Amino acid sequence: MNIRENIIHIASTLPAGVRLVAVSKTKPAACIEEAYAGGQRVFGENRPQEMAAKYQVLPKDIEWHLIGQLQEKNVKYIASFVSLIHSVDSLRLLEKIDKEAAKHDRRIDCLLEFHIAEEATKSGLTLEEAEALLRSDIYPALKHVRLVGVMGIATYTDDREQIRREFRHLHDIFVHLRETYFAGEDSFKELSMGMSGDYDLAIEEGSTLVRIGTAIFGEREYHKTN
Ligand SMILES: *Cc1c(COP(=O)(O)O)cnc(C)c1O
């Protein structure tokens, strides 16, 4: 696997307006350095402690994205430096992020994660739950978080039409929320969808952030969702 060449190749195929999140979970810092040498600056991790350890030893102009499920008790490990949290799936978690961000005098950008796959195991909100969050009295009082878009993970399947339908559904949710709750707020603009096997479809359906691991760094030791 030539990580540097993979990065350069994939980045060259992305249309304007689509950013690459290089998913480096489980991979050592040396692999991130190779990607960095290829010009990559945005990296995605799914474990807060692992991300914090890598942040310590790697260049400070890296933008760190937390893409995996986040437990409230672990927000503290990343609150001082994380650029974007893709996986907000409850008001309680958003409140916790707000609280930890306040300690560092920061405002942390976040995405609402939606459950779009057919597998019951994948996490994320329903539209109903998200709207309850947005309409709550608590949400507008949170001054140290900013919602900038939505994220979703499609079903792990060979059925490309199904994947496309799920991405289209997420796009519809994104547009609905933007028009209903974020009218006039240009910062609500991110649609995080697409991984190694399906990012071409995600881009066709409007993705602005593709999260790619395997196609850059090679296979991990375990199944892809974690
Ligand atoms: C691991 C992971 C990815 C990257 O998956 P690949 O198939 O290796 O590209 C993307 N998004 C999330 C949420 C992940 O956990």
Coordinates of C-alpha atoms and ligand atoms in Angstrom, one line a residue:
M1 CA 0.0 0.0 0.0
N2 CA 1.5 3.4 -1.0
I3 CA -0.5 5.7 1.3
R4 CA 1.0 8.9 -0.2
E5 CA 0.0 7.9 -3.8
N6 CA -3.4 6.7 -2.7
I7 CA -4.1 10.1 -1.1
I8 CA -2.9 12.0 -4.1
H9 CA -4.9 9.8 -6.4
I10 CA -8.2 9.9 -4.4
A11 CA -7.9 13.7 -3.7
S12 CA -7.5 14.3 -7.5
T13 CA -10.7 12.5 -8.3
L14 CA -12.9 14.5 -5.8
P15 CA -15.0 17.3 -7.3
A16 CA -14.7 20.8 -6.0
G17 CA -16.8 21.1 -2.8
V18 CA -16.1 17.6 -1.6
R19 CA -13.5 17.2 1.2
L20 CA -11.6 14.1 2.1
V21 CA -11.5 12.8 5.6
A22 CA -8.8 10.2 5.8
V23 CA -10.0 7.6 8.3
S24 CA -6.9 6.5 10.1
K25 CA -8.4 4.6 13.0
T26 CA -6.3 1.7 14.2
K27 CA -3.4 2.8 12.0
P28 CA -0.1 4.1 13.5
A29 CA 1.0 7.7 13.5
A30 CA 3.6 6.8 10.8
C31 CA 0.8 6.0 8.3
I32 CA -0.8 9.4 9.1
E33 CA 2.6 11.0 8.4
E34 CA 2.7 9.4 5.0
A35 CA -0.7 10.7 4.1
Y36 CA 0.4 14.1 5.5
A37 CA 3.3 14.0 3.1
G38 CA 0.8 13.6 0.3
G39 CA -0.9 16.8 1.4
Q40 CA -3.7 15.4 3.5
R41 CA -4.6 17.5 6.6
V42 CA -8.0 16.1 7.7
F43 CA -8.1 12.8 9.6
G44 CA -10.9 10.8 11.1
E45 CA -10.7 8.6 14.1
N46 CA -13.4 6.7 16.0
R47 CA -11.8 6.4 19.5
P48 CA -11.3 9.5 21.5
Q49 CA -8.3 8.3 23.4
E50 CA -6.6 7.0 20.3
M51 CA -7.2 10.3 18.6
A52 CA -5.8 12.3 21.5
A53 CA -2.7 10.2 21.5
K54 CA -2.1 10.8 17.8
Y55 CA -2.9 14.5 18.2
Q56 CA 0.0 14.7 20.8
V57 CA 2.7 13.4 18.4
L58 CA 1.6 14.7 15.0
P59 CA 1.7 18.1 13.3
K60 CA -0.6 20.7 14.8
D61 CA -2.1 21.8 11.5
I62 CA -4.0 18.5 11.2
E63 CA -7.8 18.9 11.5
W64 CA -9.1 16.0 13.6
H65 CA -12.6 14.6 13.0
L66 CA -14.3 12.3 15.4
I67 CA -16.4 9.9 13.3
G68 CA -17.4 7.1 15.6
Q69 CA -19.8 6.7 18.4
L70 CA -18.9 9.0 21.3
Q71 CA -19.7 8.4 24.9
E72 CA -20.2 11.4 27.1
K73 CA -17.5 10.4 29.5
N74 CA -14.9 10.5 26.7
V75 CA -15.6 14.0 25.3
K76 CA -13.0 15.4 27.7
Y77 CA -10.2 13.7 25.8
I78 CA -10.8 15.6 22.6
A79 CA -12.6 18.8 23.6
S80 CA -9.5 21.0 23.5
F81 CA -8.6 20.2 19.8
V82 CA -11.2 18.4 17.8
S83 CA -12.4 20.2 14.7
L84 CA -15.6 18.4 13.9
I85 CA -17.6 15.7 15.7
H86 CA -19.6 13.7 13.0
S87 CA -21.5 11.5 15.4
V88 CA -23.9 13.5 17.6
D89 CA -26.8 11.2 18.3
S90 CA -28.5 12.8 21.4
L91 CA -29.2 16.1 23.1
R92 CA -27.4 14.8 26.2
L93 CA -24.2 14.2 24.2
L94 CA -24.5 17.7 22.6
E95 CA -24.9 19.2 26.1
K96 CA -21.8 17.4 27.3
I97 CA -19.8 18.6 24.3
D98 CA -21.0 22.1 25.0
K99 CA -19.9 21.8 28.6
E100 CA -16.4 20.5 27.8
A101 CA -15.9 23.0 25.0
A102 CA -16.7 25.8 27.4
K103 CA -13.9 24.7 29.6
H104 CA -11.5 25.4 26.8
D105 CA -13.3 28.6 25.7
R106 CA -14.0 27.0 22.3
R107 CA -17.0 26.3 20.1
I108 CA -17.0 22.8 18.6
D109 CA -18.6 22.1 15.3
C110 CA -20.8 19.0 15.2
L111 CA -23.0 17.0 12.8
L112 CA -26.2 15.2 13.7
E113 CA -25.8 11.5 12.8
F114 CA -28.9 9.9 11.2
H115 CA -29.8 6.2 11.1
I116 CA -30.2 5.6 7.4
A117 CA -29.1 2.0 7.1
E118 CA -31.4 -1.0 7.3
E119 CA -29.2 -2.7 9.9
A120 CA -30.5 -2.1 13.4
T121 CA -27.0 -2.0 14.8
K122 CA -26.0 1.2 13.1
S123 CA -26.4 4.2 15.4
G124 CA -28.0 7.5 14.7
L125 CA -31.1 9.6 15.1
T126 CA -34.5 9.4 13.4
L127 CA -35.8 12.6 11.8
E128 CA -38.4 12.8 14.6
E129 CA -35.7 12.6 17.3
A130 CA -33.6 15.2 15.6
E131 CA -36.5 17.6 15.3
A132 CA -37.3 17.1 19.0
L133 CA -33.6 18.0 19.8
L134 CA -33.7 21.1 17.6
R135 CA -37.0 22.3 19.1
S136 CA -36.0 21.7 22.7
D137 CA -35.4 24.6 25.1
I138 CA -32.0 23.3 25.8
Y139 CA -30.5 23.4 22.3
P140 CA -30.6 27.1 21.7
A141 CA -28.9 27.8 25.0
L142 CA -25.8 25.8 24.0
K143 CA -23.3 28.4 23.0
H144 CA -20.2 26.3 22.7
V145 CA -21.4 23.9 20.0
R146 CA -22.5 24.7 16.4
L147 CA -24.4 22.2 14.2
V148 CA -23.0 22.4 10.7
G149 CA -24.7 19.5 9.0
V150 CA -25.6 15.8 9.1
M151 CA -23.8 12.4 8.8
G152 CA -24.9 8.9 8.0
I153 CA -23.6 5.4 7.2
A154 CA -25.3 3.4 4.5
T155 CA -26.1 -0.3 4.8
Y156 CA -23.1 -2.7 4.2
T157 CA -24.4 -4.3 1.0
D158 CA -23.6 -5.0 -2.6
D159 CA -26.9 -3.5 -3.6
R160 CA -25.8 -0.1 -5.0
E161 CA -29.4 1.1 -5.6
Q162 CA -30.2 0.6 -2.0
I163 CA -27.1 2.5 -0.9
R164 CA -28.0 5.3 -3.3
R165 CA -31.6 5.5 -1.9
E166 CA -30.1 5.8 1.6
F167 CA -27.8 8.6 0.6
R168 CA -30.7 10.3 -1.2
H169 CA -32.8 10.0 2.0
L170 CA -30.0 11.6 4.0
H171 CA -29.7 14.4 1.5
D172 CA -33.5 15.0 1.8
I173 CA -33.1 15.2 5.6
F174 CA -30.3 17.6 5.2
V175 CA -32.2 20.0 3.0
H176 CA -35.3 19.8 5.2
L177 CA -33.4 20.7 8.3
R178 CA -31.5 23.4 6.6
E179 CA -34.7 25.0 5.3
T180 CA -36.7 24.5 8.5
Y181 CA -34.1 25.2 11.3
F182 CA -31.1 26.8 9.7
A183 CA -32.5 29.2 7.2
G184 CA -30.0 32.0 6.6
E185 CA -27.2 30.2 8.4
D186 CA -24.5 29.5 5.8
S187 CA -22.6 27.4 8.3
F188 CA -25.1 24.5 8.1
K189 CA -23.6 23.1 4.9
E190 CA -22.0 19.7 5.5
L191 CA -23.3 16.4 4.3
S192 CA -20.9 13.6 5.6
M193 CA -21.6 10.4 3.7
G194 CA -19.5 7.9 1.7
M195 CA -16.8 5.5 2.6
S196 CA -14.3 3.5 0.6
G197 CA -16.9 1.3 -1.1
D198 CA -19.5 3.8 -1.8
Y199 CA -18.1 7.3 -1.9
D200 CA -18.7 7.6 -5.7
L201 CA -22.4 7.2 -5.1
A202 CA -22.3 9.6 -2.1
I203 CA -20.8 12.3 -4.2
E204 CA -23.4 11.9 -6.8
E205 CA -26.0 12.3 -4.1
G206 CA -24.5 15.5 -2.8
S207 CA -21.8 14.6 -0.2
T208 CA -19.5 17.3 1.0
L209 CA -17.3 15.1 3.3
V210 CA -16.3 11.6 2.3
R211 CA -14.8 9.4 5.0
I212 CA -12.3 7.1 3.5
G213 CA -10.1 4.6 5.3
T214 CA -9.4 1.3 3.6
A215 CA -8.9 2.7 0.1
I216 CA -6.1 4.9 1.5
F217 CA -4.5 2.8 4.3
G218 CA -5.4 -0.7 3.4
E219 CA -7.5 -3.2 5.4
R220 CA -7.9 -2.9 9.1
E221 CA -7.8 -5.9 11.5
Y222 CA -11.5 -6.0 12.0
H223 CA -14.9 -5.3 10.3
K224 CA -15.4 -1.8 8.9
T225 CA -18.1 -0.3 11.0
N226 CA -15.8 0.1 14.0
Ligands
LIG1 C1 -14.3 3.2 9.6 C2 -15.2 4.2 9.1 C3 -15.1 4.8 7.9 C4 -14.1 4.4 6.8 O1 -14.5 3.1 6.3 P1 -13.7 2.5 5.0 O2 -14.6 1.5 4.5 O3 -12.4 1.9 5.6 O4 -13.4 3.6 4.1 C5 -16.0 5.8 7.5 N1 -17.0 6.2 8.4 C6 -17.1 5.7 9.7 C7 -18.1 6.2 10.6 C8 -16.2 4.7 10.1 O5 -16.4 4.2 11.3

